[in-house]
PDB file of C-alpha atoms and ligand atoms in Angstrom:
ATOM      1  CA  UNK Z   1      -9.209 -18.580   6.770  1.00 54.00           C
ATOM      2  CA  UNK Z   2     -10.120 -17.292  10.224  1.00 66.00           C
ATOM      3  CA  UNK Z   3     -13.850 -17.922  10.441  1.00 90.00           C
ATOM      4  CA  UNK Z   4     -14.320 -14.146  10.705  1.00 97.00           C
ATOM      5  CA  UNK Z   5     -17.664 -12.964   9.327  1.00 97.00           C
ATOM      6  CA  UNK Z   6     -19.042  -9.470   8.702  1.00 93.00           C
ATOM      7  CA  UNK Z   7     -22.230  -8.168   7.081  1.00 90.00           C
ATOM      8  CA  UNK Z   8     -20.131  -6.041   4.694  1.00 91.00           C
ATOM      9  CA  UNK Z   9     -18.206  -8.257   2.247  1.00 91.00           C
ATOM     10  CA  UNK Z  10     -15.140  -6.031   1.880  1.00 93.00           C
ATOM     11  CA  UNK Z  11     -14.732  -5.804   5.683  1.00 95.00           C
ATOM     12  CA  UNK Z  12     -14.985  -9.594   5.885  1.00 95.00           C
ATOM     13  CA  UNK Z  13     -12.116  -9.890   3.391  1.00 96.00           C
ATOM     14  CA  UNK Z  14      -9.914  -7.046   4.658  1.00 98.00           C
ATOM     15  CA  UNK Z  15     -10.096  -7.446   8.445  1.00 98.00           C
ATOM     16  CA  UNK Z  16      -8.297 -10.830   8.670  1.00 98.00           C
ATOM     17  CA  UNK Z  17      -5.523  -9.520   6.383  1.00 98.00           C
ATOM     18  CA  UNK Z  18      -4.989  -6.474   8.631  1.00 98.00           C
ATOM     19  CA  UNK Z  19      -4.940  -8.684  11.697  1.00 98.00           C
ATOM     20  CA  UNK Z  20      -2.301 -10.829   9.933  1.00 98.00           C
ATOM     21  CA  UNK Z  21      -0.217  -7.678   9.261  1.00 99.00           C
ATOM     22  CA  UNK Z  22      -0.188  -7.086  13.027  1.00 98.00           C
ATOM     23  CA  UNK Z  23       0.768 -10.720  13.690  1.00 98.00           C
ATOM     24  CA  UNK Z  24       3.674 -10.322  11.246  1.00 98.00           C
ATOM     25  CA  UNK Z  25       4.947  -7.406  13.363  1.00 98.00           C
ATOM     26  CA  UNK Z  26       4.285  -4.848  10.625  1.00 99.00           C
ATOM     27  CA  UNK Z  27       1.646  -2.630  12.290  1.00 98.00           C
ATOM     28  CA  UNK Z  28       2.272  -1.912  15.952  1.00 98.00           C
ATOM     29  CA  UNK Z  29      -0.247   0.191  17.952  1.00 98.00           C
ATOM     30  CA  UNK Z  30      -1.893   2.627  15.494  1.00 98.00           C
ATOM     31  CA  UNK Z  31       0.940   2.243  12.971  1.00 98.00           C
ATOM     32  CA  UNK Z  32      -0.007   1.907   9.320  1.00 98.00           C
ATOM     33  CA  UNK Z  33      -3.189   2.338   7.327  1.00 98.00           C
ATOM     34  CA  UNK Z  34      -5.182   0.699   4.529  1.00 98.00           C
ATOM     35  CA  UNK Z  35      -7.634   1.682   1.799  1.00 98.00           C
ATOM     36  CA  UNK Z  36      -9.572  -0.254  -0.848  1.00 98.00           C
ATOM     37  CA  UNK Z  37     -11.320   1.307  -3.850  1.00 98.00           C
ATOM     38  CA  UNK Z  38     -14.573  -0.621  -4.051  1.00 95.00           C
ATOM     39  CA  UNK Z  39     -16.463  -1.518  -7.163  1.00 86.00           C
ATOM     40  CA  UNK Z  40     -19.029   1.299  -7.058  1.00 79.00           C
ATOM     41  CA  UNK Z  41     -21.706  -0.582  -9.036  1.00 78.00           C
ATOM     42  CA  UNK Z  42     -21.453  -3.716  -6.917  1.00 74.00           C
ATOM     43  CA  UNK Z  43     -21.331  -1.630  -3.787  1.00 76.00           C
ATOM     44  CA  UNK Z  44     -24.408   0.381  -4.737  1.00 70.00           C
ATOM     45  CA  UNK Z  45     -26.377  -2.785  -5.516  1.00 70.00           C
ATOM     46  CA  UNK Z  46     -25.442  -4.818  -2.430  1.00 70.00           C
ATOM     47  CA  UNK Z  47     -24.649  -2.401   0.346  1.00 75.00           C
ATOM     48  CA  UNK Z  48     -26.620   0.775  -0.097  1.00 72.00           C
ATOM     49  CA  UNK Z  49     -29.022  -0.167   2.683  1.00 73.00           C
ATOM     50  CA  UNK Z  50     -26.140  -0.093   5.195  1.00 73.00           C
ATOM     51  CA  UNK Z  51     -25.322   3.509   4.516  1.00 68.00           C
ATOM     52  CA  UNK Z  52     -28.329   4.689   6.457  1.00 56.00           C
ATOM     53  CA  UNK Z  53     -26.618   3.368   9.619  1.00 56.00           C
ATOM     54  CA  UNK Z  54     -24.575   6.566   9.925  1.00 58.00           C
ATOM     55  CA  UNK Z  55     -25.120  10.262   9.374  1.00 66.00           C
ATOM     56  CA  UNK Z  56     -22.842  11.291   6.492  1.00 73.00           C
ATOM     57  CA  UNK Z  57     -19.834  13.361   7.613  1.00 86.00           C
ATOM     58  CA  UNK Z  58     -17.825  15.435   5.146  1.00 93.00           C
ATOM     59  CA  UNK Z  59     -14.151  16.355   4.962  1.00 95.00           C
ATOM     60  CA  UNK Z  60     -13.154  18.988   2.412  1.00 96.00           C
ATOM     61  CA  UNK Z  61     -10.043  17.742   0.629  1.00 95.00           C
ATOM     62  CA  UNK Z  62      -7.080  20.130   0.401  1.00 91.00           C
ATOM     63  CA  UNK Z  63      -5.950  18.098  -2.593  1.00 91.00           C
ATOM     64  CA  UNK Z  64      -9.098  17.538  -4.725  1.00 96.00           C
ATOM     65  CA  UNK Z  65      -9.217  14.201  -6.608  1.00 96.00           C
ATOM     66  CA  UNK Z  66     -11.576  14.606  -9.592  1.00 97.00           C
ATOM     67  CA  UNK Z  67     -10.454  11.206 -11.008  1.00 96.00           C
ATOM     68  CA  UNK Z  68     -11.957   9.532  -7.927  1.00 97.00           C
ATOM     69  CA  UNK Z  69     -15.313  11.345  -8.015  1.00 96.00           C
ATOM     70  CA  UNK Z  70     -18.079   8.888  -7.123  1.00 93.00           C
ATOM     71  CA  UNK Z  71     -15.696   6.156  -5.905  1.00 95.00           C
ATOM     72  CA  UNK Z  72     -16.270   4.369  -2.602  1.00 94.00           C
ATOM     73  CA  UNK Z  73     -13.347   3.369  -0.363  1.00 97.00           C
ATOM     74  CA  UNK Z  74     -13.020   1.105   2.628  1.00 97.00           C
ATOM     75  CA  UNK Z  75     -10.486   2.946   4.815  1.00 98.00           C
ATOM     76  CA  UNK Z  76      -8.919   2.452   8.245  1.00 98.00           C
ATOM     77  CA  UNK Z  77      -9.695   5.104  10.848  1.00 98.00           C
ATOM     78  CA  UNK Z  78      -7.251   7.564  12.390  1.00 97.00           C
ATOM     79  CA  UNK Z  79      -5.645   6.145  15.541  1.00 97.00           C
ATOM     80  CA  UNK Z  80      -7.080   2.649  14.964  1.00 98.00           C
ATOM     81  CA  UNK Z  81      -5.083  -0.507  15.647  1.00 98.00           C
ATOM     82  CA  UNK Z  82      -4.642  -3.244  12.999  1.00 98.00           C
ATOM     83  CA  UNK Z  83      -4.568  -5.642  15.985  1.00 98.00           C
ATOM     84  CA  UNK Z  84      -8.260  -4.873  16.586  1.00 98.00           C
ATOM     85  CA  UNK Z  85      -9.382  -5.280  12.938  1.00 98.00           C
ATOM     86  CA  UNK Z  86     -11.293  -8.524  13.541  1.00 98.00           C
ATOM     87  CA  UNK Z  87     -12.416  -7.840  17.128  1.00 98.00           C
ATOM     88  CA  UNK Z  88     -13.640  -4.235  16.511  1.00 98.00           C
ATOM     89  CA  UNK Z  89     -14.170  -3.952  12.726  1.00 98.00           C
ATOM     90  CA  UNK Z  90     -16.867  -1.262  12.970  1.00 96.00           C
ATOM     91  CA  UNK Z  91     -14.413   1.023  14.804  1.00 97.00           C
ATOM     92  CA  UNK Z  92     -11.292   0.177  12.797  1.00 98.00           C
ATOM     93  CA  UNK Z  93     -12.915   0.626   9.373  1.00 97.00           C
ATOM     94  CA  UNK Z  94     -15.124   3.166   7.673  1.00 95.00           C
ATOM     95  CA  UNK Z  95     -16.504   3.573   4.172  1.00 93.00           C
ATOM     96  CA  UNK Z  96     -16.125   6.922   2.460  1.00 94.00           C
ATOM     97  CA  UNK Z  97     -17.296   8.217  -0.893  1.00 93.00           C
ATOM     98  CA  UNK Z  98     -15.552  10.923  -2.890  1.00 96.00           C
ATOM     99  CA  UNK Z  99     -18.164  13.448  -4.037  1.00 95.00           C
ATOM    100  CA  UNK Z 100     -18.569  17.033  -5.272  1.00 97.00           C
ATOM    101  CA  UNK Z 101     -16.202  16.500  -8.224  1.00 98.00           C
ATOM    102  CA  UNK Z 102     -13.494  15.108  -5.978  1.00 98.00           C
ATOM    103  CA  UNK Z 103     -13.505  17.979  -3.493  1.00 98.00           C
ATOM    104  CA  UNK Z 104     -15.221  16.202  -0.589  1.00 97.00           C
ATOM    105  CA  UNK Z 105     -14.599  12.916   1.229  1.00 96.00           C
ATOM    106  CA  UNK Z 106     -17.904  11.771   2.748  1.00 93.00           C
ATOM    107  CA  UNK Z 107     -17.985   9.137   5.485  1.00 92.00           C
ATOM    108  CA  UNK Z 108     -21.010   6.957   4.814  1.00 88.00           C
ATOM    109  CA  UNK Z 109     -20.399   4.089   7.254  1.00 90.00           C
ATOM    110  CA  UNK Z 110     -18.218   3.079  10.200  1.00 92.00           C
ATOM    111  CA  UNK Z 111     -15.384   4.696  12.198  1.00 93.00           C
ATOM    112  CA  UNK Z 112     -17.241   3.765  15.357  1.00 91.00           C
ATOM    113  CA  UNK Z 113     -19.842   6.424  14.692  1.00 67.00           C
ATOM    114  CA  UNK Z 114     -17.497   9.281  15.619  1.00 83.00           C
ATOM    115  CA  UNK Z 115     -14.035   8.631  14.172  1.00 90.00           C
ATOM    116  CA  UNK Z 116     -12.463   9.861  10.994  1.00 94.00           C
ATOM    117  CA  UNK Z 117     -10.341   8.409   8.170  1.00 97.00           C
ATOM    118  CA  UNK Z 118      -6.618   7.734   8.546  1.00 97.00           C
ATOM    119  CA  UNK Z 119      -4.194  10.623   9.064  1.00 95.00           C
ATOM    120  CA  UNK Z 120      -2.609   9.552   5.757  1.00 95.00           C
ATOM    121  CA  UNK Z 121      -5.867  10.002   3.797  1.00 96.00           C
ATOM    122  CA  UNK Z 122      -4.302  12.588   1.460  1.00 94.00           C
ATOM    123  CA  UNK Z 123      -1.563  10.172   0.383  1.00 95.00           C
ATOM    124  CA  UNK Z 124      -3.962   7.237   0.054  1.00 97.00           C
ATOM    125  CA  UNK Z 125      -6.305   9.189  -2.234  1.00 97.00           C
ATOM    126  CA  UNK Z 126      -3.444  10.600  -4.288  1.00 96.00           C
ATOM    127  CA  UNK Z 127      -2.003   7.086  -4.570  1.00 97.00           C
ATOM    128  CA  UNK Z 128      -5.339   5.699  -5.758  1.00 98.00           C
ATOM    129  CA  UNK Z 129      -5.708   8.465  -8.337  1.00 98.00           C
ATOM    130  CA  UNK Z 130      -2.206   7.861  -9.721  1.00 98.00           C
ATOM    131  CA  UNK Z 131      -2.284   4.062  -9.628  1.00 98.00           C
ATOM    132  CA  UNK Z 132      -5.862   3.814 -10.985  1.00 97.00           C
ATOM    133  CA  UNK Z 133      -4.664   5.612 -14.085  1.00 97.00           C
ATOM    134  CA  UNK Z 134      -1.272   3.876 -14.364  1.00 96.00           C
ATOM    135  CA  UNK Z 135      -2.748   0.379 -13.917  1.00 96.00           C
ATOM    136  CA  UNK Z 136      -5.827   1.122 -16.051  1.00 96.00           C
ATOM    137  CA  UNK Z 137      -8.064   0.390 -13.083  1.00 96.00           C
ATOM    138  CA  UNK Z 138      -6.435  -2.927 -12.034  1.00 96.00           C
ATOM    139  CA  UNK Z 139      -4.981  -1.726  -8.729  1.00 98.00           C
ATOM    140  CA  UNK Z 140      -7.481  -0.991  -5.965  1.00 98.00           C
ATOM    141  CA  UNK Z 141      -5.756  -1.478  -2.614  1.00 98.00           C
ATOM    142  CA  UNK Z 142      -3.151   0.666  -0.840  1.00 98.00           C
ATOM    143  CA  UNK Z 143      -1.347  -0.563   2.286  1.00 98.00           C
ATOM    144  CA  UNK Z 144       1.091   1.281   4.544  1.00 98.00           C
ATOM    145  CA  UNK Z 145       3.105  -0.751   7.081  1.00 98.00           C
ATOM    146  CA  UNK Z 146       6.080  -0.169   9.373  1.00 98.00           C
ATOM    147  CA  UNK Z 147       7.981  -3.276   8.216  1.00 98.00           C
ATOM    148  CA  UNK Z 148      11.100  -3.551  10.378  1.00 98.00           C
ATOM    149  CA  UNK Z 149      13.725  -5.079   8.072  1.00 98.00           C
ATOM    150  CA  UNK Z 150      12.859  -2.658   5.275  1.00 98.00           C
ATOM    151  CA  UNK Z 151      12.976   0.325   7.641  1.00 98.00           C
ATOM    152  CA  UNK Z 152      16.381  -0.866   8.920  1.00 98.00           C
ATOM    153  CA  UNK Z 153      17.756  -0.806   5.356  1.00 98.00           C
ATOM    154  CA  UNK Z 154      16.825   2.878   5.140  1.00 97.00           C
ATOM    155  CA  UNK Z 155      19.473   3.531   7.813  1.00 97.00           C
ATOM    156  CA  UNK Z 156      22.102   1.334   6.141  1.00 97.00           C
ATOM    157  CA  UNK Z 157      21.797   2.229   2.438  1.00 97.00           C
ATOM    158  CA  UNK Z 158      21.905   5.598   0.678  1.00 97.00           C
ATOM    159  CA  UNK Z 159      18.490   7.108  -0.074  1.00 96.00           C
ATOM    160  CA  UNK Z 160      18.581   5.874  -3.660  1.00 96.00           C
ATOM    161  CA  UNK Z 161      15.792   4.059  -5.513  1.00 96.00           C
ATOM    162  CA  UNK Z 162      18.310   2.316  -7.771  1.00 93.00           C
ATOM    163  CA  UNK Z 163      20.504   1.072  -4.904  1.00 94.00           C
ATOM    164  CA  UNK Z 164      17.532  -0.238  -2.897  1.00 96.00           C
ATOM    165  CA  UNK Z 165      15.825  -1.855  -5.910  1.00 95.00           C
ATOM    166  CA  UNK Z 166      19.014  -3.540  -7.036  1.00 92.00           C
ATOM    167  CA  UNK Z 167      19.834  -4.776  -3.514  1.00 94.00           C
ATOM    168  CA  UNK Z 168      16.410  -6.411  -3.084  1.00 96.00           C
ATOM    169  CA  UNK Z 169      16.105  -7.828  -6.606  1.00 93.00           C
ATOM    170  CA  UNK Z 170      19.356  -9.688  -6.016  1.00 92.00           C
ATOM    171  CA  UNK Z 171      18.059 -11.537  -2.971  1.00 94.00           C
ATOM    172  CA  UNK Z 172      15.612 -13.929  -4.683  1.00 90.00           C
ATOM    173  CA  UNK Z 173      14.479 -14.318  -8.322  1.00 84.00           C
ATOM    174  CA  UNK Z 174      10.919 -13.951  -6.979  1.00 86.00           C
ATOM    175  CA  UNK Z 175      11.596 -10.286  -6.187  1.00 92.00           C
ATOM    176  CA  UNK Z 176      12.069  -9.323  -9.808  1.00 90.00           C
ATOM    177  CA  UNK Z 177       8.852 -11.126 -10.704  1.00 90.00           C
ATOM    178  CA  UNK Z 178       6.815  -9.627  -7.850  1.00 94.00           C
ATOM    179  CA  UNK Z 179       8.075  -6.024  -8.147  1.00 95.00           C
ATOM    180  CA  UNK Z 180       9.589  -5.600 -11.629  1.00 93.00           C
ATOM    181  CA  UNK Z 181       8.762  -1.892 -11.409  1.00 94.00           C
ATOM    182  CA  UNK Z 182      11.236  -1.604  -8.517  1.00 95.00           C
ATOM    183  CA  UNK Z 183      10.997   0.538  -5.395  1.00 97.00           C
ATOM    184  CA  UNK Z 184      11.047   4.343  -5.301  1.00 97.00           C
ATOM    185  CA  UNK Z 185      12.531   6.067  -2.281  1.00 98.00           C
ATOM    186  CA  UNK Z 186      10.737   9.110  -0.849  1.00 97.00           C
ATOM    187  CA  UNK Z 187      13.110  10.952   1.512  1.00 96.00           C
ATOM    188  CA  UNK Z 188      12.092  11.426   5.192  1.00 95.00           C
ATOM    189  CA  UNK Z 189       9.149  13.843   5.512  1.00 95.00           C
ATOM    190  CA  UNK Z 190       6.471  14.657   8.066  1.00 95.00           C
ATOM    191  CA  UNK Z 191       3.849  11.850   8.169  1.00 93.00           C
ATOM    192  CA  UNK Z 192       0.355  12.930   7.169  1.00 89.00           C
ATOM    193  CA  UNK Z 193       1.555  16.073   5.334  1.00 90.00           C
ATOM    194  CA  UNK Z 194       0.525  17.408   1.922  1.00 86.00           C
ATOM    195  CA  UNK Z 195       4.260  17.411   1.108  1.00 91.00           C
ATOM    196  CA  UNK Z 196       4.611  13.634   1.575  1.00 93.00           C
ATOM    197  CA  UNK Z 197       1.425  13.094  -0.472  1.00 90.00           C
ATOM    198  CA  UNK Z 198       2.915  15.138  -3.347  1.00 93.00           C
ATOM    199  CA  UNK Z 199       6.308  13.395  -3.241  1.00 96.00           C
ATOM    200  CA  UNK Z 200       4.588  10.004  -3.025  1.00 96.00           C
ATOM    201  CA  UNK Z 201       2.433  10.763  -6.076  1.00 96.00           C
ATOM    202  CA  UNK Z 202       5.556  11.414  -8.153  1.00 97.00           C
ATOM    203  CA  UNK Z 203       7.159   8.191  -6.937  1.00 97.00           C
ATOM    204  CA  UNK Z 204       3.967   6.168  -7.459  1.00 97.00           C
ATOM    205  CA  UNK Z 205       3.793   7.293 -11.070  1.00 96.00           C
ATOM    206  CA  UNK Z 206       6.861   5.062 -11.565  1.00 94.00           C
ATOM    207  CA  UNK Z 207       6.227   2.119  -9.243  1.00 96.00           C
ATOM    208  CA  UNK Z 208       3.627   0.328  -7.116  1.00 97.00           C
ATOM    209  CA  UNK Z 209       6.015   0.246  -4.152  1.00 98.00           C
ATOM    210  CA  UNK Z 210       7.537   3.210  -2.388  1.00 98.00           C
ATOM    211  CA  UNK Z 211       9.782   3.506   0.624  1.00 98.00           C
ATOM    212  CA  UNK Z 212       8.984   6.280   3.051  1.00 97.00           C
ATOM    213  CA  UNK Z 213      12.567   6.413   4.248  1.00 97.00           C
ATOM    214  CA  UNK Z 214      12.979   5.975   8.017  1.00 97.00           C
ATOM    215  CA  UNK Z 215       9.250   5.257   8.289  1.00 97.00           C
ATOM    216  CA  UNK Z 216       7.876   2.325   6.256  1.00 98.00           C
ATOM    217  CA  UNK Z 217       6.452   0.984   3.027  1.00 98.00           C
ATOM    218  CA  UNK Z 218       3.525   2.243   0.957  1.00 98.00           C
ATOM    219  CA  UNK Z 219       2.296  -0.193  -1.700  1.00 98.00           C
ATOM    220  CA  UNK Z 220      -0.538  -0.544  -4.213  1.00 98.00           C
ATOM    221  CA  UNK Z 221      -2.028  -3.733  -5.673  1.00 98.00           C
ATOM    222  CA  UNK Z 222      -5.181  -5.369  -6.952  1.00 97.00           C
ATOM    223  CA  UNK Z 223      -6.566  -6.938  -3.772  1.00 97.00           C
ATOM    224  CA  UNK Z 224      -5.866  -7.140  -0.023  1.00 98.00           C
ATOM    225  CA  UNK Z 225      -4.279 -10.534  -0.636  1.00 98.00           C
ATOM    226  CA  UNK Z 226      -1.968  -9.387  -3.428  1.00 98.00           C
ATOM    227  CA  UNK Z 227      -0.847  -6.214  -1.630  1.00 98.00           C
ATOM    228  CA  UNK Z 228      -0.034  -8.365   1.429  1.00 98.00           C
ATOM    229  CA  UNK Z 229       2.048 -10.678  -0.809  1.00 98.00           C
ATOM    230  CA  UNK Z 230       3.894  -7.715  -2.295  1.00 98.00           C
ATOM    231  CA  UNK Z 231       4.808  -6.298   1.129  1.00 98.00           C
ATOM    232  CA  UNK Z 232       5.703  -9.777   2.415  1.00 98.00           C
ATOM    233  CA  UNK Z 233       8.137 -10.326  -0.470  1.00 98.00           C
ATOM    234  CA  UNK Z 234       9.813  -6.923  -0.013  1.00 98.00           C
ATOM    235  CA  UNK Z 235      10.173  -7.521   3.734  1.00 98.00           C
ATOM    236  CA  UNK Z 236      11.623 -11.015   3.266  1.00 98.00           C
ATOM    237  CA  UNK Z 237      14.208  -9.746   0.766  1.00 98.00           C
ATOM    238  CA  UNK Z 238      15.047  -6.846   3.129  1.00 98.00           C
ATOM    239  CA  UNK Z 239      15.649  -9.354   5.934  1.00 98.00           C
ATOM    240  CA  UNK Z 240      18.034 -11.392   3.783  1.00 98.00           C
ATOM    241  CA  UNK Z 241      19.921  -8.264   2.710  1.00 98.00           C
ATOM    242  CA  UNK Z 242      20.175  -6.994   6.279  1.00 97.00           C
ATOM    243  CA  UNK Z 243      21.619 -10.361   7.338  1.00 97.00           C
ATOM    244  CA  UNK Z 244      24.219 -10.047   4.592  1.00 97.00           C
ATOM    245  CA  UNK Z 245      25.115  -6.539   5.759  1.00 97.00           C
ATOM    246  CA  UNK Z 246      25.478  -7.893   9.302  1.00 97.00           C
ATOM    247  CA  UNK Z 247      27.942 -10.437   7.896  1.00 97.00           C
ATOM    248  CA  UNK Z 248      30.067  -7.713   6.296  1.00 97.00           C
ATOM    249  CA  UNK Z 249      28.031  -7.182   3.122  1.00 95.00           C
ATOM    250  CA  UNK Z 250      27.459  -9.362   0.033  1.00 93.00           C
ATOM    251  CA  UNK Z 251      30.699 -10.701  -1.446  1.00 93.00           C
ATOM    252  CA  UNK Z 252      29.190 -11.310  -4.892  1.00 88.00           C
ATOM    253  CA  UNK Z 253      26.604  -9.541  -7.010  1.00 85.00           C
ATOM    254  CA  UNK Z 254      23.902 -10.901  -9.269  1.00 83.00           C
ATOM    255  CA  UNK Z 255      24.485 -10.009 -12.898  1.00 82.00           C
ATOM    256  CA  UNK Z 256      21.589  -7.735 -13.849  1.00 81.00           C
ATOM    257  CA  UNK Z 257      21.901  -9.156 -17.369  1.00 85.00           C
ATOM    258  CA  UNK Z 258      20.172 -12.254 -16.001  1.00 85.00           C
ATOM    259  CA  UNK Z 259      17.218 -10.109 -14.966  1.00 84.00           C
ATOM    260  CA  UNK Z 260      17.145  -8.517 -18.393  1.00 84.00           C
ATOM    261  CA  UNK Z 261      17.003 -12.014 -19.899  1.00 87.00           C
ATOM    262  CA  UNK Z 262      14.253 -13.005 -17.474  1.00 84.00           C
ATOM    263  CA  UNK Z 263      12.281  -9.866 -18.375  1.00 82.00           C
ATOM    264  CA  UNK Z 264      12.506 -10.734 -22.083  1.00 85.00           C
ATOM    265  CA  UNK Z 265      11.420 -14.313 -21.420  1.00 86.00           C
ATOM    266  CA  UNK Z 266       8.474 -13.475 -19.169  1.00 82.00           C
ATOM    267  CA  UNK Z 267       7.628 -10.212 -20.908  1.00 75.00           C
ATOM    268  CA  UNK Z 268       3.887  -9.832 -20.960  1.00 74.00           C
ATOM    269  CA  UNK Z 269       3.244 -11.919 -17.843  1.00 81.00           C
ATOM    270  CA  UNK Z 270       5.044  -9.390 -15.595  1.00 84.00           C
ATOM    271  CA  UNK Z 271       2.735  -7.128 -13.625  1.00 85.00           C
ATOM    272  CA  UNK Z 272       4.620  -4.019 -14.785  1.00 84.00           C
ATOM    273  CA  UNK Z 273       7.450  -3.217 -17.171  1.00 80.00           C
ATOM    274  CA  UNK Z 274      10.817  -3.798 -15.487  1.00 79.00           C
ATOM    275  CA  UNK Z 275      12.827  -0.752 -14.586  1.00 72.00           C
ATOM    276  CA  UNK Z 276      16.382  -2.057 -14.397  1.00 73.00           C
ATOM    277  CA  UNK Z 277      18.785   0.444 -12.807  1.00 66.00           C
ATOM    278  CA  UNK Z 278      21.909   1.207 -14.779  1.00 62.00           C
ATOM    279  CA  UNK Z 279      24.016   2.290 -11.782  1.00 47.00           C
ATOM    280  CA  UNK Z 280      25.871  -0.245  -9.662  1.00 49.00           C
ATOM    281  CA  UNK Z 281      25.183  -0.448  -5.912  1.00 42.00           C
ATOM    282  CA  UNK Z 282      27.085   2.243  -4.012  1.00 42.00           C
ATOM    283  CA  UNK Z 283      27.898   4.203  -7.162  1.00 38.00           C
TER     284      UNK Z 283
HETATM  285  O1  2HA V 301      -0.095   6.182  12.622  1.00 84.86           O
HETATM  286  O2  2HA V 301       1.456   5.008  10.286  1.00 84.86           O
HETATM  287  O3  2HA V 301       2.093   7.177   8.943  1.00 84.86           O
HETATM  288  C1  2HA V 301      -0.409   5.917  11.337  1.00 84.86           C
HETATM  289  C2  2HA V 301       0.813   5.992  10.520  1.00 84.86           C
HETATM  290  C3  2HA V 301       1.210   7.300   9.983  1.00 84.86           C
HETATM  291 ZN1   ZN V 302       3.282   5.235   9.250  1.00 84.86          ZN
END
């Protein structure tokens, strides 16, 4: 895609996607973060030799994650810029391993030799633990972006998961197919806190996509490519809805019965069971 090459496969795949997030206007300055649960067996076989490049550094987790014990993650570093993902990959990314029965996060590679994982590490790990179980291991990648149209909606709509989900599903049939599990709204909270990690875990038990109201999106999917597509679809639908609000609001509503019909027809091919809100927008 970009001709970008790196000696670590997962960095080679992830860095161009992060750079693209910046080009889309989703991750200004140090905004946003990314993590990818790696296939531990593959990683051990192919990459173990790289781990001697750095002295291991440990962080004791306030929120232990026993379900992730032994897992490796590619993670963005605290304060790092998505814009620099392809030009400075060894600073922007690090690889950590969860050890000691989930109590310790050990940096085994990267972060420019002295950095540390993202300030949102607690939420990323909690999200992985929840989504690994809910998706039976399918989902591996978590992406947080400050997508502007979606953030704008948080100031125009009530803080309601049903209202937001319904508004976006109505914008394009693709939305229902890409996020049939809808969007859960987490009310405004301090970024990087244990509180937001806890609230996010509850929301992520229901859906792969959550809105950190007045802040951004937090989404989980199978690969860097598919999580990008998920965020892209949500942001496009948000842009259409915001345009409609600027024009005085939608004059007509999609009949959710059509979505119910679609869900029956597509059934097993949907990525998650649909969660069709009963309430009408604004009610
Ligand atoms: O600065 O986006 O949520 C990184 C963030 C915190
Ligand atoms: Zn953020």
